[in-house]
């Protein structure tokens, strides 16, 4: 028995792989391995490496940004913002740490600025109503 793996990006399919025999992902609760007969599951992925083994391609490593994995029967759907494939494990891990984490930090700063703007707007509205 094998699994069908699809890695989805916002505007395209990154990979559609048949005959996957095992899959390892990094989640917010640690690393998990999936085999074809594992129960159905939903997992929140953190930026890291996704490793799968397919009958035709052998072991493949993909760097993924945070996302979601859904396993239903033999179907595994992985939806992520960004993904990078490669053969150099150290290079992919460095790319994850450098590129994905940097962008996550930038997104956090944007959210902080937006929160400050919201607080300022609410404060000014309160002053107008009470003043």
PDB file of C-alpha atoms in Angstrom:
ATOM      1  CA  UNK A   1       0.000   0.000   0.000  1.00  0.00           C
ATOM      2  CA  UNK A   2       1.221   3.520  -0.825  1.00  0.00           C
ATOM      3  CA  UNK A   3       0.071   7.133  -0.544  1.00  0.00           C
ATOM      4  CA  UNK A   4      -0.611   9.882  -3.073  1.00  0.00           C
ATOM      5  CA  UNK A   5       1.155  13.121  -2.006  1.00  0.00           C
ATOM      6  CA  UNK A   6       0.247  16.577  -3.293  1.00  0.00           C
ATOM      7  CA  UNK A   7       2.188  19.644  -2.158  1.00  0.00           C
ATOM      8  CA  UNK A   8       0.116  22.731  -2.899  1.00  0.00           C
ATOM      9  CA  UNK A   9       1.343  26.333  -3.082  1.00  0.00           C
ATOM     10  CA  UNK A  10      -1.047  29.310  -3.173  1.00  0.00           C
ATOM     11  CA  UNK A  11      -1.126  29.455  -6.979  1.00  0.00           C
ATOM     12  CA  UNK A  12       0.228  26.133  -8.214  1.00  0.00           C
ATOM     13  CA  UNK A  13       0.876  22.478  -7.469  1.00  0.00           C
ATOM     14  CA  UNK A  14       4.506  22.098  -6.367  1.00  0.00           C
ATOM     15  CA  UNK A  15       4.503  18.283  -6.466  1.00  0.00           C
ATOM     16  CA  UNK A  16       2.058  15.462  -7.210  1.00  0.00           C
ATOM     17  CA  UNK A  17       3.729  12.189  -6.302  1.00  0.00           C
ATOM     18  CA  UNK A  18       2.254   8.701  -6.551  1.00  0.00           C
ATOM     19  CA  UNK A  19       3.402   5.604  -4.688  1.00  0.00           C
ATOM     20  CA  UNK A  20       4.797   7.344  -1.589  1.00  0.00           C
ATOM     21  CA  UNK A  21       5.776   4.744   0.997  1.00  0.00           C
ATOM     22  CA  UNK A  22       6.626   7.054   3.912  1.00  0.00           C
ATOM     23  CA  UNK A  23       6.584  10.737   4.824  1.00  0.00           C
ATOM     24  CA  UNK A  24       8.232  12.725   7.638  1.00  0.00           C
ATOM     25  CA  UNK A  25       7.120  16.277   8.494  1.00  0.00           C
ATOM     26  CA  UNK A  26       7.972  18.873  11.130  1.00  0.00           C
ATOM     27  CA  UNK A  27       4.892  20.053  12.992  1.00  0.00           C
ATOM     28  CA  UNK A  28       4.286  22.514  15.790  1.00  0.00           C
ATOM     29  CA  UNK A  29       4.291  19.467  18.121  1.00  0.00           C
ATOM     30  CA  UNK A  30       7.483  17.857  16.807  1.00  0.00           C
ATOM     31  CA  UNK A  31       8.433  15.603  13.908  1.00  0.00           C
ATOM     32  CA  UNK A  32       5.959  12.972  12.723  1.00  0.00           C
ATOM     33  CA  UNK A  33       6.280  10.055  10.365  1.00  0.00           C
ATOM     34  CA  UNK A  34       3.374   8.938   8.218  1.00  0.00           C
ATOM     35  CA  UNK A  35       2.936   5.504   6.729  1.00  0.00           C
ATOM     36  CA  UNK A  36       0.154   4.471   4.317  1.00  0.00           C
ATOM     37  CA  UNK A  37      -1.912   2.682   6.985  1.00  0.00           C
ATOM     38  CA  UNK A  38      -1.699   5.476   9.569  1.00  0.00           C
ATOM     39  CA  UNK A  39      -4.965   6.951  10.749  1.00  0.00           C
ATOM     40  CA  UNK A  40      -6.335  10.044   9.074  1.00  0.00           C
ATOM     41  CA  UNK A  41      -4.837  13.227  10.508  1.00  0.00           C
ATOM     42  CA  UNK A  42      -4.615  16.992  10.284  1.00  0.00           C
ATOM     43  CA  UNK A  43      -1.319  18.601  11.282  1.00  0.00           C
ATOM     44  CA  UNK A  44      -0.063  22.184  11.467  1.00  0.00           C
ATOM     45  CA  UNK A  45       3.361  22.342   9.837  1.00  0.00           C
ATOM     46  CA  UNK A  46       6.122  24.686  10.871  1.00  0.00           C
ATOM     47  CA  UNK A  47       8.885  25.858   8.549  1.00  0.00           C
ATOM     48  CA  UNK A  48      11.200  22.913   8.092  1.00  0.00           C
ATOM     49  CA  UNK A  49      11.900  19.855   6.008  1.00  0.00           C
ATOM     50  CA  UNK A  50       9.402  17.444   4.522  1.00  0.00           C
ATOM     51  CA  UNK A  51      10.976  14.121   3.587  1.00  0.00           C
ATOM     52  CA  UNK A  52       9.169  11.499   1.552  1.00  0.00           C
ATOM     53  CA  UNK A  53      10.146   8.230  -0.041  1.00  0.00           C
ATOM     54  CA  UNK A  54       8.530   7.257  -3.313  1.00  0.00           C
ATOM     55  CA  UNK A  55       8.940   3.992  -5.157  1.00  0.00           C
ATOM     56  CA  UNK A  56      10.092   5.760  -8.346  1.00  0.00           C
ATOM     57  CA  UNK A  57      12.230   8.600  -6.934  1.00  0.00           C
ATOM     58  CA  UNK A  58      13.660   7.228  -3.690  1.00  0.00           C
ATOM     59  CA  UNK A  59      14.059   9.674  -0.803  1.00  0.00           C
ATOM     60  CA  UNK A  60      13.238  13.304  -1.597  1.00  0.00           C
ATOM     61  CA  UNK A  61      13.685  16.332   0.670  1.00  0.00           C
ATOM     62  CA  UNK A  62      11.577  19.491   0.336  1.00  0.00           C
ATOM     63  CA  UNK A  63      11.951  22.651   2.411  1.00  0.00           C
ATOM     64  CA  UNK A  64       8.490  24.006   3.259  1.00  0.00           C
ATOM     65  CA  UNK A  65       7.156  27.090   4.953  1.00  0.00           C
ATOM     66  CA  UNK A  66       4.440  26.787   7.577  1.00  0.00           C
ATOM     67  CA  UNK A  67       1.200  25.210   6.440  1.00  0.00           C
ATOM     68  CA  UNK A  68      -1.225  22.344   6.922  1.00  0.00           C
ATOM     69  CA  UNK A  69      -1.101  18.620   6.190  1.00  0.00           C
ATOM     70  CA  UNK A  70      -4.295  16.601   5.745  1.00  0.00           C
ATOM     71  CA  UNK A  71      -4.169  12.806   5.443  1.00  0.00           C
ATOM     72  CA  UNK A  72      -7.352  11.080   4.351  1.00  0.00           C
ATOM     73  CA  UNK A  73      -6.981   7.426   3.518  1.00  0.00           C
ATOM     74  CA  UNK A  74      -4.191   7.125   0.966  1.00  0.00           C
ATOM     75  CA  UNK A  75      -4.380  10.834   0.018  1.00  0.00           C
ATOM     76  CA  UNK A  76      -1.983  13.325   1.646  1.00  0.00           C
ATOM     77  CA  UNK A  77      -2.445  17.024   0.888  1.00  0.00           C
ATOM     78  CA  UNK A  78       0.157  19.507   2.072  1.00  0.00           C
ATOM     79  CA  UNK A  79      -0.697  23.184   1.681  1.00  0.00           C
ATOM     80  CA  UNK A  80       2.194  25.605   2.280  1.00  0.00           C
ATOM     81  CA  UNK A  81       3.100  29.179   1.348  1.00  0.00           C
ATOM     82  CA  UNK A  82       6.514  28.317  -0.124  1.00  0.00           C
ATOM     83  CA  UNK A  83       8.490  25.181  -0.984  1.00  0.00           C
ATOM     84  CA  UNK A  84      11.998  24.454  -2.276  1.00  0.00           C
ATOM     85  CA  UNK A  85      13.308  21.150  -3.526  1.00  0.00           C
ATOM     86  CA  UNK A  86      16.890  19.994  -3.591  1.00  0.00           C
ATOM     87  CA  UNK A  87      19.310  17.206  -2.889  1.00  0.00           C
ATOM     88  CA  UNK A  88      21.614  18.923  -0.387  1.00  0.00           C
ATOM     89  CA  UNK A  89      20.053  18.434   3.050  1.00  0.00           C
ATOM     90  CA  UNK A  90      22.284  20.987   4.784  1.00  0.00           C
ATOM     91  CA  UNK A  91      21.647  23.545   2.056  1.00  0.00           C
ATOM     92  CA  UNK A  92      17.882  23.123   2.329  1.00  0.00           C
ATOM     93  CA  UNK A  93      17.944  23.424   6.115  1.00  0.00           C
ATOM     94  CA  UNK A  94      20.035  26.601   5.799  1.00  0.00           C
ATOM     95  CA  UNK A  95      17.542  27.963   3.234  1.00  0.00           C
ATOM     96  CA  UNK A  96      14.681  27.308   5.653  1.00  0.00           C
ATOM     97  CA  UNK A  97      16.467  29.011   8.521  1.00  0.00           C
ATOM     98  CA  UNK A  98      17.559  31.978   6.420  1.00  0.00           C
ATOM     99  CA  UNK A  99      14.716  32.675   4.000  1.00  0.00           C
ATOM    100  CA  UNK A 100      11.578  31.338   5.681  1.00  0.00           C
ATOM    101  CA  UNK A 101      12.448  32.508   9.188  1.00  0.00           C
ATOM    102  CA  UNK A 102      13.490  35.955   7.898  1.00  0.00           C
ATOM    103  CA  UNK A 103      10.180  36.383   6.114  1.00  0.00           C
ATOM    104  CA  UNK A 104       8.288  35.196   9.200  1.00  0.00           C
ATOM    105  CA  UNK A 105      10.097  37.840  11.278  1.00  0.00           C
ATOM    106  CA  UNK A 106       9.164  40.513   8.729  1.00  0.00           C
ATOM    107  CA  UNK A 107       5.526  39.402   8.827  1.00  0.00           C
ATOM    108  CA  UNK A 108       5.588  39.605  12.632  1.00  0.00           C
ATOM    109  CA  UNK A 109       6.878  43.193  12.468  1.00  0.00           C
ATOM    110  CA  UNK A 110       4.113  44.122  10.011  1.00  0.00           C
ATOM    111  CA  UNK A 111       1.497  42.651  12.372  1.00  0.00           C
ATOM    112  CA  UNK A 112       2.984  44.628  15.295  1.00  0.00           C
ATOM    113  CA  UNK A 113       2.803  47.877  13.303  1.00  0.00           C
ATOM    114  CA  UNK A 114      -0.804  47.158  12.280  1.00  0.00           C
ATOM    115  CA  UNK A 115      -1.738  46.421  15.902  1.00  0.00           C
ATOM    116  CA  UNK A 116      -0.230  49.753  17.002  1.00  0.00           C
ATOM    117  CA  UNK A 117      -2.175  51.567  14.269  1.00  0.00           C
ATOM    118  CA  UNK A 118      -5.401  49.893  15.396  1.00  0.00           C
ATOM    119  CA  UNK A 119      -4.804  50.871  19.028  1.00  0.00           C
ATOM    120  CA  UNK A 120      -4.079  54.470  17.994  1.00  0.00           C
ATOM    121  CA  UNK A 121      -7.198  54.617  15.847  1.00  0.00           C
ATOM    122  CA  UNK A 122      -9.391  53.212  18.639  1.00  0.00           C
ATOM    123  CA  UNK A 123      -7.891  55.676  21.125  1.00  0.00           C
ATOM    124  CA  UNK A 124      -8.615  58.620  18.797  1.00  0.00           C
ATOM    125  CA  UNK A 125     -12.176  57.409  18.193  1.00  0.00           C
ATOM    126  CA  UNK A 126     -12.670  57.148  21.947  1.00  0.00           C
ATOM    127  CA  UNK A 127     -11.396  60.704  22.408  1.00  0.00           C
ATOM    128  CA  UNK A 128     -13.780  61.987  19.727  1.00  0.00           C
ATOM    129  CA  UNK A 129     -16.774  60.220  21.293  1.00  0.00           C
ATOM    130  CA  UNK A 130     -16.022  61.437  24.836  1.00  0.00           C
ATOM    131  CA  UNK A 131     -14.609  64.834  23.942  1.00  0.00           C
TER     132      UNK A 131
END
